[in-house]
Coordinates of C-alpha atoms and ligand atoms in Angstrom, one line a residue:
X73 CA -26.0 5.8 -1.1
X74 CA -22.5 5.0 -2.9
X75 CA -22.0 8.5 -4.6
X76 CA -19.0 8.9 -7.8
X77 CA -16.4 11.4 -7.2
X78 CA -12.9 11.4 -9.3
X79 CA -10.1 13.3 -9.0
X80 CA -6.4 13.4 -11.8
X81 CA -3.5 12.9 -10.9
X82 CA 0.3 15.1 -12.3
X83 CA 2.9 12.4 -12.9
X84 CA 6.5 13.8 -15.3
X85 CA 4.8 11.6 -18.1
X86 CA 1.1 12.5 -18.1
X87 CA -2.4 13.3 -16.0
X88 CA -4.1 10.0 -14.9
X89 CA -7.9 10.2 -13.9
X90 CA -8.9 8.1 -11.1
X91 CA -12.3 7.2 -10.6
X92 CA -15.0 6.2 -7.9
X93 CA -17.8 4.7 -8.0
X94 CA -20.0 1.6 -7.8
X95 CA -20.0 1.0 -11.6
X96 CA -16.1 1.4 -12.5
X97 CA -14.7 -2.0 -13.4
X98 CA -17.5 -2.0 -16.2
X99 CA -17.3 1.4 -16.9
X100 CA -13.6 1.0 -17.4
X101 CA -13.8 -2.9 -19.8
X102 CA -16.7 -1.0 -21.4
X103 CA -14.1 1.9 -22.5
X104 CA -11.6 -0.4 -23.7
X105 CA -13.5 -3.6 -25.4
X106 CA -9.8 -4.5 -27.1
X107 CA -7.6 -4.1 -24.3
X108 CA -6.0 -7.4 -22.5
X109 CA -6.9 -8.6 -19.1
X110 CA -4.2 -9.3 -16.3
X111 CA -6.6 -11.1 -13.3
X112 CA -5.8 -12.2 -9.6
X113 CA -6.7 -15.8 -10.2
X114 CA -9.0 -14.8 -8.0
X115 CA -11.4 -13.6 -10.2
X116 CA -10.8 -14.5 -13.1
X117 CA -13.4 -16.3 -13.7
X118 CA -16.1 -12.8 -13.3
X119 CA -19.0 -12.9 -15.7
X120 CA -17.5 -9.2 -16.6
X121 CA -14.1 -11.0 -18.0
X122 CA -15.4 -13.7 -20.7
X123 CA -14.6 -13.9 -24.4
X124 CA -11.6 -11.1 -23.4
X125 CA -8.1 -11.5 -24.0
X126 CA -7.1 -12.4 -19.9
X127 CA -3.9 -13.5 -17.7
X128 CA -3.9 -14.2 -14.3
X129 CA -1.5 -14.1 -11.3
X130 CA -1.5 -15.6 -7.9
X131 CA -1.8 -13.3 -5.4
X132 CA 0.3 -13.7 -3.1
X133 CA 4.1 -13.5 -2.7
X134 CA 6.1 -15.7 -4.3
X135 CA 4.9 -15.1 -7.0
X136 CA 5.4 -10.9 -7.0
X137 CA 8.9 -12.6 -8.9
X138 CA 10.1 -10.9 -12.3
X139 CA 9.6 -15.3 -13.8
X140 CA 6.5 -13.9 -13.4
X141 CA 7.2 -10.3 -15.5
X142 CA 8.0 -12.8 -17.4
X143 CA 6.0 -15.2 -18.1
X144 CA 3.2 -12.9 -18.9
X145 CA 5.4 -10.5 -21.4
X146 CA 5.4 -14.4 -23.4
X147 CA 1.6 -15.2 -22.9
X148 CA 1.1 -11.3 -24.4
X149 CA 2.6 -12.0 -26.4
X150 CA 1.3 -15.4 -27.4
X151 CA -2.7 -13.5 -26.7
X152 CA -1.2 -11.7 -29.7
X153 CA -0.8 -8.5 -28.0
X154 CA 0.9 -5.6 -29.9
X155 CA 2.1 -2.3 -29.8
X156 CA -1.2 -0.3 -30.0
X157 CA -2.6 -3.0 -27.1
X158 CA -3.8 -1.3 -24.1
X159 CA -3.4 -3.4 -20.7
X160 CA -6.5 -3.6 -17.7
X161 CA -5.1 -5.8 -14.4
X162 CA -7.6 -6.3 -11.3
X163 CA -6.2 -7.6 -8.8
X164 CA -4.8 -6.4 -5.7
X165 CA -1.0 -5.1 -3.9
X166 CA 0.5 -7.8 -5.9
X167 CA -1.1 -8.0 -10.1
X168 CA -0.6 -3.8 -9.6
X169 CA 2.9 -4.9 -9.0
X170 CA 3.4 -7.6 -11.2
X171 CA 1.1 -5.6 -14.0
X172 CA 2.8 -1.9 -13.8
X173 CA 6.5 -3.7 -14.4
X174 CA 4.8 -6.7 -17.3
X175 CA 2.9 -2.9 -19.0
X176 CA 6.5 -1.6 -18.7
X177 CA 8.8 -3.8 -20.4
X178 CA 6.0 -5.1 -23.2
X179 CA 7.3 -4.0 -26.4
X180 CA 8.9 -0.9 -24.2
X181 CA 5.5 0.0 -22.7
X182 CA 2.1 -0.4 -23.2
X183 CA -0.6 1.8 -21.6
X184 CA -2.5 -0.2 -18.6
X185 CA -5.3 1.1 -16.2
X186 CA -5.7 -0.9 -12.7
X187 CA -9.2 -1.9 -11.1
X188 CA -7.6 -2.2 -7.6
X189 CA -9.4 -4.8 -5.5
X190 CA -8.4 -4.6 -2.4
X191 CA -8.9 -1.6 0.4
X192 CA -5.1 -1.4 0.8
X193 CA -4.8 -0.5 -3.0
X194 CA -7.4 1.5 -3.3
X195 CA -6.5 4.1 -0.7
X196 CA -2.6 4.0 -0.6
X197 CA -1.0 2.3 -4.0
X198 CA -3.4 2.2 -6.9
X199 CA -1.5 5.9 -7.5
X200 CA 2.3 6.9 -7.5
X201 CA 2.8 3.7 -10.4
X202 CA 4.7 2.1 -8.5
X203 CA 5.9 -1.3 -9.0
X204 CA 8.0 -3.1 -6.2
X205 CA 8.9 -6.6 -7.2
X206 CA 11.2 -10.0 -5.4
X207 CA 14.6 -11.2 -6.1
X208 CA 15.1 -14.2 -3.9
X209 CA 14.7 -13.5 0.2
X210 CA 14.5 -9.4 -0.9
X211 CA 10.7 -8.2 -0.4
X212 CA 10.4 -6.1 -2.4
X213 CA 14.1 -5.1 -3.8
X214 CA 13.4 -4.2 -7.7
X215 CA 11.0 -1.1 -9.4
X216 CA 10.0 1.2 -11.1
X217 CA 8.0 4.2 -11.5
X218 CA 5.0 3.7 -14.4
X219 CA 1.7 5.2 -13.6
X220 CA -0.9 4.0 -15.3
X221 CA -3.1 6.0 -17.9
X222 CA -6.1 5.7 -15.9
X223 CA -7.6 4.2 -12.9
X224 CA -11.1 3.0 -11.7
X225 CA -12.1 2.0 -7.8
X226 CA -14.7 0.4 -7.4
X227 CA -15.7 -0.5 -4.0
X228 CA -18.5 -3.3 -4.4
X229 CA -14.9 -5.6 -4.3
X230 CA -15.2 -4.7 -0.9
X231 CA -17.8 -6.9 -0.3
X232 CA -15.7 -10.3 -0.5
X233 CA -12.5 -9.0 1.2
X234 CA -11.3 -10.5 4.6
X235 CA -12.0 -8.3 7.8
X236 CA -8.0 -8.0 8.2
X237 CA -7.8 -6.5 4.2
X238 CA -10.3 -3.8 5.4
X239 CA -8.4 -3.5 8.9
X240 CA -5.4 -3.3 7.1
X241 CA -6.4 -1.0 4.6
X242 CA -7.8 1.7 7.1
X243 CA -4.1 1.2 8.8
X244 CA -2.4 2.6 5.0
X245 CA -5.0 4.9 5.2
X246 CA -4.6 6.5 8.8
X247 CA -0.5 6.5 7.2
X248 CA -1.3 8.3 4.2
X249 CA -3.6 11.5 6.8
X250 CA -1.7 11.7 9.6
X251 CA 1.5 12.0 7.6
X252 CA -0.4 15.2 5.8
X253 CA -1.4 16.8 9.1
X254 CA -3.8 17.4 11.8
X255 CA -6.6 18.3 9.8
X256 CA -6.6 15.6 7.6
X257 CA -6.3 12.7 10.5
X258 CA -9.1 14.3 12.1
X259 CA -10.9 14.0 8.5
X260 CA -10.3 10.2 8.4
X261 CA -11.3 9.7 11.2
X262 CA -14.7 11.5 11.0
X263 CA -15.0 9.8 7.9
X264 CA -13.9 5.8 9.1
X265 CA -17.0 6.3 11.3
X266 CA -19.2 6.7 8.2
X267 CA -16.8 3.1 6.4
X268 CA -19.1 0.4 6.6
X269 CA -21.7 2.6 5.7
X270 CA -19.8 4.2 2.7
X271 CA -16.4 3.3 1.8
X272 CA -15.8 5.6 -1.6
X273 CA -15.0 9.2 0.8
X274 CA -12.4 7.5 2.8
X275 CA -11.1 6.5 0.0
X276 CA -11.4 9.1 -2.2
X277 CA -9.7 11.5 0.5
X278 CA -7.0 9.5 1.4
X279 CA -6.3 8.9 -2.5
X280 CA -6.8 13.0 -2.5
X281 CA -4.5 13.3 0.4
X282 CA -1.8 10.8 -0.8
X283 CA -2.1 12.9 -4.7
X284 CA -0.7 16.5 -2.8
X285 CA 2.6 13.6 -2.2
X286 CA 2.9 12.3 -5.3
X287 CA 2.9 15.6 -7.2
X288 CA 5.1 17.1 -5.3
X289 CA 7.6 14.7 -4.5
X290 CA 6.9 12.0 -7.3
X291 CA 10.2 9.4 -7.4
X292 CA 10.5 9.5 -3.9
X293 CA 13.3 11.4 -2.4
X294 CA 11.6 14.3 -0.2
X295 CA 8.2 14.9 1.5
X296 CA 6.5 11.2 0.1
X297 CA 9.8 9.9 2.1
X298 CA 7.1 10.6 5.1
X299 CA 4.2 8.1 3.6
X300 CA 7.5 5.1 5.4
X301 CA 5.5 6.1 8.0
X302 CA 4.8 2.7 10.5
X303 CA 7.3 0.6 8.0
X304 CA 10.9 0.7 9.2
X305 CA 8.8 -0.6 12.6
X306 CA 6.5 -2.6 10.5
X307 CA 8.3 -3.8 7.9
X308 CA 10.4 -5.3 10.9
X309 CA 7.6 -6.7 12.5
X310 CA 6.0 -8.5 10.0
X311 CA 9.9 -10.3 8.9
X312 CA 10.6 -11.1 12.7
X313 CA 7.5 -12.9 12.7
X314 CA 7.8 -15.3 9.1
X315 CA 4.9 -13.0 7.8
X316 CA 2.3 -13.9 10.1
X317 CA 0.8 -10.1 10.4
X318 CA 0.1 -8.9 7.1
X319 CA 1.2 -5.5 5.6
X320 CA -1.5 -3.5 6.8
X321 CA -1.7 -4.3 10.3
X322 CA 2.3 -4.4 10.8
X323 CA 2.2 -0.3 9.3
X324 CA -0.2 -0.4 12.2
X325 CA 1.7 -1.8 14.7
X326 CA 4.5 -0.4 13.2
X327 CA 2.0 3.3 13.7
X328 CA 2.9 3.0 17.9
X329 CA 5.6 1.1 18.5
X330 CA 7.2 4.4 15.6
X331 CA 4.6 6.9 18.7
X332 CA 6.8 4.7 21.4
X333 CA 9.7 4.7 20.3
X334 CA 10.2 9.0 19.5
X335 CA 7.8 9.7 23.6
X336 CA 10.6 7.2 25.1
X337 CA 13.4 8.3 23.3
X338 CA 12.5 12.2 23.1
X339 CA 13.7 12.4 19.3
X340 CA 9.5 11.9 18.3
X341 CA 5.9 12.5 20.4
X342 CA 3.6 11.3 21.8
X343 CA -0.5 11.2 20.0
X344 CA -2.6 9.2 22.2
X345 CA -5.5 9.9 19.4
X346 CA -3.0 8.0 17.2
X347 CA -1.7 5.0 18.8
X348 CA -5.0 4.1 19.8
X349 CA -6.4 4.0 17.1
X350 CA -3.6 2.2 16.0
X351 CA -3.9 0.2 18.0
X352 CA -7.7 -0.2 17.6
X353 CA -6.8 -1.0 14.1
X354 CA -4.0 -4.1 15.3
X355 CA -6.5 -6.0 17.4
X356 CA -9.3 -7.0 14.5
X357 CA -6.4 -10.1 13.1
X358 CA -6.9 -12.8 16.3
X359 CA -3.2 -13.3 14.9
X360 CA -1.7 -10.3 16.2
X361 CA -2.7 -11.5 20.0
X362 CA 0.3 -14.8 19.3
X363 CA 2.4 -12.8 17.7
X364 CA 4.1 -11.5 21.2
X365 CA 5.4 -15.7 21.4
X366 CA 6.1 -16.0 18.3
X367 CA 8.3 -12.7 17.6
X368 CA 11.9 -13.6 17.2
X369 CA 13.7 -10.0 18.7
X370 CA 16.6 -10.8 16.8
X371 CA 15.1 -11.3 13.5
X372 CA 13.8 -7.8 13.7
X373 CA 17.0 -5.9 15.1
X374 CA 18.7 -6.9 11.9
X375 CA 15.6 -6.5 9.6
X376 CA 14.6 -2.8 11.3
X377 CA 18.9 -2.1 10.5
X378 CA 18.6 -3.2 6.9
X379 CA 15.7 -0.2 6.4
X380 CA 17.0 0.3 3.3
X381 CA 16.5 4.2 4.1
X382 CA 18.5 4.7 7.3
X383 CA 22.1 6.0 5.9
X384 CA 25.7 6.4 6.8
X385 CA 25.3 8.8 9.3
X386 CA 22.8 7.0 11.0
X387 CA 19.0 5.3 12.0
X388 CA 16.6 7.2 9.7
X389 CA 12.9 6.8 11.7
X390 CA 9.9 9.0 10.0
X391 CA 8.1 9.3 14.1
X392 CA 4.8 11.6 15.1
X393 CA 6.2 15.7 15.7
X394 CA 5.1 17.8 17.6
X395 CA 2.6 19.6 15.9
X396 CA 0.6 16.4 14.7
X397 CA 1.7 14.9 12.0
X398 CA 5.0 13.4 11.6
X399 CA 9.4 14.1 11.1
X400 CA 12.2 13.1 9.6
X401 CA 14.6 12.2 12.0
X402 CA 18.3 10.3 12.5
X403 CA 19.0 9.0 15.2
X404 CA 22.6 7.1 16.4
X405 CA 23.2 3.6 15.8
X406 CA 23.9 2.7 19.3
X407 CA 22.9 -0.3 21.3
X408 CA 20.3 2.0 23.2
X409 CA 19.1 2.6 20.6
X410 CA 17.7 -0.8 18.5
X411 CA 16.8 -1.7 22.6
X412 CA 14.7 1.0 22.8
X413 CA 13.1 -0.4 19.3
X414 CA 12.8 -3.7 20.7
X415 CA 10.9 -2.7 23.6
X416 CA 8.6 -0.8 21.3
X417 CA 7.7 -3.6 19.4
X418 CA 6.8 -5.6 22.3
X419 CA 4.6 -3.0 24.0
X420 CA 2.2 -2.4 20.9
X421 CA 2.1 -6.3 21.1
X422 CA 1.5 -6.2 25.0
X423 CA -1.2 -3.7 24.2
X424 CA -3.0 -5.5 21.3
X425 CA -2.9 -8.9 23.7
X426 CA -4.7 -6.6 26.8
Ligands
NAD515 N1 3.2 -0.7 -6.0 C1 3.0 -0.2 -4.6 O1 3.0 1.0 -3.9 C2 2.8 -0.9 -3.4 C3 2.7 -0.3 -2.4 C4 2.2 -1.3 -1.0 C5 1.4 -1.9 -0.7 N2 2.4 -3.1 -1.8 C6 2.2 -4.5 -2.3 O2 1.1 -5.2 -2.0 C7 0.9 -6.0 -1.8 C8 -0.3 -6.4 -1.2 O3 -1.1 -6.5 -1.4 P1 -3.2 -5.8 -0.8 O4 -3.2 -5.8 -0.3 O5 -3.4 -5.4 -1.8 O6 -3.0 -7.2 -1.7 P2 -2.6 -8.5 -2.3 O7 -2.6 -8.5 -3.8 O8 -1.4 -9.2 -1.1 O9 -3.8 -9.9 -1.8 C9 -4.2 -10.7 -1.3 C10 -5.2 -11.8 -1.3 O10 -6.4 -11.1 -1.1 C11 -7.4 -11.8 -2.0 N3 -8.4 -10.7 -2.8 C12 -7.7 -9.5 -3.6 N4 -9.0 -8.5 -3.5 C13 -9.9 -9.4 -3.4 C14 -11.0 -8.9 -2.3 N5 -11.8 -8.1 -2.9 N6 -11.9 -9.8 -2.1 C15 -11.5 -11.0 -1.0 N7 -10.0 -12.0 -1.5 C16 -8.9 -10.5 -2.6 C17 -6.3 -12.5 -3.2 O11 -6.5 -12.9 -3.4 C18 -4.4 -12.1 -2.1 O12 -5.5 -14.0 -1.7 C19 2.3 -6.2 -1.1 O13 3.5 -7.0 -1.7 C20 2.7 -5.3 -1.4 O14 4.3 -5.2 -0.8 C21 2.4 -2.1 -3.8

């Protein structure tokens, strides 16, 4: 039977509660009967939203734009939203990103609640308050912090989620647990065994672990940066495969590549359990089997070098360390290091098809 969990997250502006419960959506909607809704178009015809003022969003990268936020701001006005109104967002990371910025900008800010519908959003992005908006060809170039006032995680949404999206969400949960340390990673691996029967415990554990990072470093200048583990390799891989590899699977491959890069160059440590788990998650995605032949290695290297975390002192990478967690290391921006990064990604893709 699915359990009910809750936790409280402290941000600099307010505290907010997160409920993980199988009736989470209904409870949230009933608690705010007049709130306006911003809903993934996929769910807009659900009976739960009938009779409510509802705006819809197409959940893809092409709609994660300032133009989409502008459209929602106008539609909110046309729907009669005033300064005392509240918003509820229902959807995955795309809806969350546009809703966060819309809520922050509308009449200088409306309180908003969030019901995540993807595993990635449930285990990771639903807390922390970030918005990330694409501009031109640049992914996540525009952003802000504007935490919700409450979060309702309703695991029933997972029933319709494709297997690849489940694996991608588990990759983000793996990342969070590993970044916190060996005990949390151990606990995550145990919870993952029971995930299908009851996802609530793993979701709660992941959010509780992420909470530590965002409460001590809300604005991403210190330890929260560790949560970029897998992202420098993974995001470059997404770009170099023309986004055929999804974000979550990119993170799984990126963690494996970071581990390979670290152990080969001596800047990091090897961890067979981490890399084995990451590859098992990536294998769920049939796209990975073809990704090797489609990988544009020049595009990979360009994206790897363009990561916004790098500095004038070198390439800033989050790599596994000898203590079974991660550390930020600065490696020289040399051809040899870029070649080692490409080899690490090649070996990740080779492992997936093996
Ligand atoms: N702001 C943050 O902190 C943060 C963190 C991580 C990722 N992101 C962003 O989130 C986005 C990815 O989000 P995502 O992976 O959660 O998914 P998504 O919002 O991109 O949705 C992916 C697809 O899944 C569908 N979908 C959503 N819920 C479903 C369900 N329950 N059943 C079936 N289909 C469903 C959507 O309609 C869409 O077609 C990226 O743009 C990424 O940059 C933001």
